[in-house]
XYZ file of C-alpha atoms in Angstrom:
245
model
C -80.275 -14.963 -62.517
C -83.230 -14.872 -64.195
C -81.009 -16.501 -66.759
C -79.585 -19.352 -64.668
C -82.921 -20.498 -63.861
C -84.426 -19.678 -67.246
C -81.788 -22.516 -68.392
C -81.354 -25.595 -65.614
C -85.248 -24.876 -65.596
C -85.404 -25.979 -69.076
C -83.299 -28.333 -69.733
C -85.303 -30.214 -66.913
C -87.849 -29.998 -69.246
C -89.807 -26.663 -67.812
C -91.330 -24.907 -70.795
C -89.988 -21.103 -70.078
C -93.135 -18.354 -70.089
C -92.146 -14.846 -70.051
C -93.592 -11.512 -71.993
C -90.643 -10.810 -74.395
C -90.119 -7.187 -72.548
C -86.381 -5.224 -71.849
C -84.809 -6.584 -68.782
C -85.598 -9.491 -66.578
C -88.222 -11.565 -69.338
C -85.271 -10.847 -71.994
C -82.685 -12.913 -69.060
C -85.518 -15.666 -69.475
C -85.758 -16.338 -72.766
C -81.733 -15.862 -72.977
C -81.721 -18.532 -70.071
C -84.106 -21.143 -72.160
C -82.896 -21.147 -75.512
C -79.093 -21.287 -73.745
C -80.438 -24.797 -72.827
C -79.883 -27.275 -75.994
C -83.644 -28.742 -75.828
C -85.053 -25.482 -73.853
C -88.527 -24.283 -74.776
C -89.376 -20.899 -74.639
C -92.819 -18.581 -75.283
C -92.636 -15.211 -75.369
C -96.073 -13.953 -74.788
C -96.659 -10.081 -76.339
C -98.735 -6.887 -75.389
C -99.258 -5.519 -79.199
C -99.987 -7.774 -82.595
C -97.174 -10.380 -82.981
C -95.935 -8.671 -85.985
C -94.165 -6.041 -84.276
C -90.908 -6.449 -82.786
C -91.034 -4.774 -79.255
C -88.299 -3.958 -77.580
C -85.948 -4.113 -81.124
C -83.346 -5.660 -79.498
C -84.915 -8.650 -78.500
C -85.362 -9.254 -82.807
C -82.781 -12.197 -82.597
C -84.969 -13.323 -79.498
C -87.983 -13.520 -81.072
C -86.281 -15.232 -84.298
C -84.998 -18.657 -81.882
C -88.612 -18.662 -79.776
C -90.025 -18.931 -82.814
C -88.154 -22.411 -83.863
C -87.922 -23.040 -80.207
C -91.107 -22.475 -79.019
C -94.145 -20.074 -79.393
C -94.662 -15.845 -79.611
C -98.664 -15.809 -79.121
C -101.030 -12.813 -78.385
C -104.542 -11.672 -78.077
C -104.101 -8.748 -79.578
C -104.890 -7.838 -83.319
C -102.035 -7.791 -86.197
C -100.661 -4.273 -86.148
C -101.420 -3.074 -82.619
C -98.440 -1.293 -81.819
C -96.776 -1.893 -78.128
C -98.959 0.579 -76.412
C -98.842 1.212 -72.699
C -102.043 0.102 -71.717
C -101.986 -3.645 -73.125
C -98.434 -4.822 -71.333
C -101.009 -5.379 -67.629
C -104.089 -6.364 -70.206
C -100.940 -9.198 -71.448
C -99.988 -9.896 -67.881
C -103.219 -12.268 -67.361
C -102.423 -13.965 -69.567
C -99.119 -15.530 -68.613
C -99.665 -16.583 -65.042
C -102.475 -18.456 -66.306
C -100.089 -20.740 -68.583
C -98.049 -21.344 -65.527
C -97.612 -23.380 -63.129
C -95.819 -21.201 -61.302
C -94.957 -17.583 -61.653
C -90.884 -16.354 -60.309
C -90.398 -13.405 -60.200
C -86.626 -12.380 -60.338
C -86.848 -8.500 -59.747
C -89.463 -5.874 -59.077
C -90.638 -2.385 -57.777
C -93.109 -1.659 -55.131
C -95.053 -0.554 -58.320
C -93.699 -2.792 -61.079
C -95.960 -4.982 -63.478
C -95.049 -8.036 -62.354
C -96.673 -7.822 -59.335
C -99.782 -7.386 -61.150
C -98.503 -10.469 -63.011
C -98.424 -12.067 -59.462
C -101.871 -10.951 -57.596
C -103.830 -12.560 -61.261
C -100.942 -16.068 -60.908
C -102.350 -16.459 -57.359
C -106.067 -16.262 -58.190
C -105.553 -18.710 -60.747
C -104.061 -20.869 -57.980
C -100.472 -20.780 -58.744
C -96.868 -21.038 -57.001
C -95.775 -18.114 -55.736
C -91.889 -18.303 -55.498
C -89.670 -14.617 -54.915
C -85.615 -14.839 -54.872
C -83.993 -12.946 -52.078
C -82.801 -9.390 -52.808
C -80.513 -6.759 -51.819
C -82.526 -4.643 -49.322
C -81.261 -1.297 -50.058
C -82.338 -1.565 -53.753
C -85.186 -0.995 -55.358
C -85.549 -3.602 -57.806
C -85.285 -6.087 -55.104
C -88.754 -4.633 -52.745
C -91.046 -6.948 -55.134
C -89.500 -10.542 -54.209
C -88.665 -9.923 -50.855
C -91.902 -8.581 -50.039
C -93.798 -11.610 -52.013
C -91.519 -13.412 -49.174
C -92.175 -11.892 -45.876
C -95.973 -12.875 -47.325
C -95.429 -16.392 -47.709
C -94.028 -17.210 -51.070
C -91.130 -19.951 -51.769
C -87.353 -18.776 -51.327
C -85.356 -19.610 -54.888
C -82.286 -19.515 -54.539
C -82.217 -22.104 -57.585
C -83.721 -24.743 -59.523
C -84.589 -27.457 -57.550
C -86.687 -24.941 -55.194
C -89.075 -24.384 -58.351
C -89.206 -27.978 -59.313
C -89.917 -29.861 -55.809
C -92.965 -27.212 -54.970
C -94.657 -27.903 -58.830
C -97.552 -30.873 -58.432
C -96.315 -34.442 -58.100
C -97.473 -36.025 -61.629
C -95.155 -32.857 -62.796
C -92.114 -33.226 -60.744
C -91.506 -36.996 -61.533
C -91.701 -36.491 -65.307
C -89.242 -33.673 -65.108
C -86.985 -36.046 -62.408
C -87.363 -39.452 -62.828
C -86.592 -42.470 -60.501
C -83.054 -43.997 -61.725
C -84.108 -47.643 -60.174
C -81.217 -49.008 -58.085
C -80.127 -52.286 -58.170
C -80.938 -54.534 -55.071
C -76.639 -54.737 -54.467
C -76.804 -51.361 -54.706
C -79.749 -50.753 -52.153
C -78.443 -53.261 -49.789
C -75.215 -51.425 -49.955
C -76.731 -47.900 -49.476
C -78.886 -49.760 -46.120
C -75.764 -50.548 -45.002
C -73.567 -47.077 -44.438
C -76.395 -46.140 -42.476
C -76.103 -48.827 -40.044
C -74.760 -49.038 -37.082
C -71.566 -50.895 -36.295
C -73.662 -53.172 -34.094
C -76.291 -53.311 -36.638
C -73.909 -54.249 -39.371
C -72.560 -57.274 -39.136
C -75.391 -58.869 -37.970
C -76.686 -57.042 -41.174
C -74.412 -59.239 -43.759
C -74.660 -62.819 -41.702
C -78.497 -62.851 -42.589
C -80.074 -63.809 -45.806
C -82.962 -63.078 -48.087
C -83.442 -66.700 -48.508
C -82.521 -68.446 -45.348
C -83.145 -67.603 -41.910
C -80.739 -67.557 -39.228
C -81.686 -68.409 -35.099
C -80.204 -65.376 -32.937
C -78.559 -67.689 -30.628
C -76.153 -68.813 -34.782
C -76.221 -64.632 -34.883
C -74.714 -63.960 -31.560
C -71.911 -67.407 -31.667
C -70.986 -65.897 -35.693
C -70.968 -62.000 -35.063
C -68.283 -62.195 -31.402
C -71.303 -59.692 -30.478
C -72.879 -60.993 -26.803
C -76.473 -61.893 -26.793
C -78.264 -58.586 -25.513
C -76.047 -56.228 -27.913
C -77.232 -58.657 -30.864
C -80.692 -58.940 -29.424
C -80.856 -54.836 -29.913
C -79.044 -54.574 -32.679
C -81.957 -56.623 -34.130
C -84.252 -55.369 -32.331
C -83.172 -51.307 -34.032
C -82.755 -53.221 -38.111
C -86.481 -54.923 -37.304
C -87.362 -51.274 -36.747
C -85.915 -49.956 -40.062
C -87.444 -52.006 -41.927
C -84.236 -54.216 -42.919
C -85.163 -57.222 -40.844
C -88.118 -59.299 -40.593
C -88.442 -61.687 -37.235
C -89.905 -65.138 -38.283
C -91.227 -67.451 -35.013
C -88.959 -68.749 -33.501
C -86.785 -65.361 -32.631
C -85.381 -66.700 -36.623
C -84.218 -63.697 -38.112
C -84.680 -62.750 -42.469
C -83.213 -59.851 -44.379
C -86.297 -57.688 -45.972
C -86.064 -57.372 -49.761
C -85.513 -53.916 -50.228
């Protein structure tokens, strides 16, 4: 799940930031790197000259080409256990939000979450099997109000509007496409009336009764509903026009 979220979010322009540790961190980085345009940042609890854990050597090299590896610790600093909680405050400071995929009751990921909340960042949780200790963290966070995540959409929809707009550019539809979409949502009595109307030439209600084959009460009721939907406008003298969509 961490790898899938990393890839799917990176595909849409989100930079994945994690601690380059064994497990969930590595999976998130791998997912971002599997995206053709994905970028990712690794924040270390040691000097940038120390590859830790050793099995992440290949990922290190890829991140150097597709993102950044950063650390506040000087060169030559070993990956001592006390460094990682210190490192954890930097990661949420860089994020728009933190997604917790797994974490035990005493997991370091919960330290990161606490810091993220202090920084006013969004918190997300991937629900897990309640019998598994590793699912305690995300399940507990969801109970406390974190956003439940089953896919990348759940993350993106909580991001600030300017960021969301940049990640999900709106495709502009033509007037014909918009009109076709409107017609799909119209009631059976509304559809023929909508087709009879135009943008530049109004029609009188009596003409619409005659051309549609509907009763006057059906036409008036349908036109009223079309006005409420914002697709038809009434002019003085019971004349009606389509609204430009």
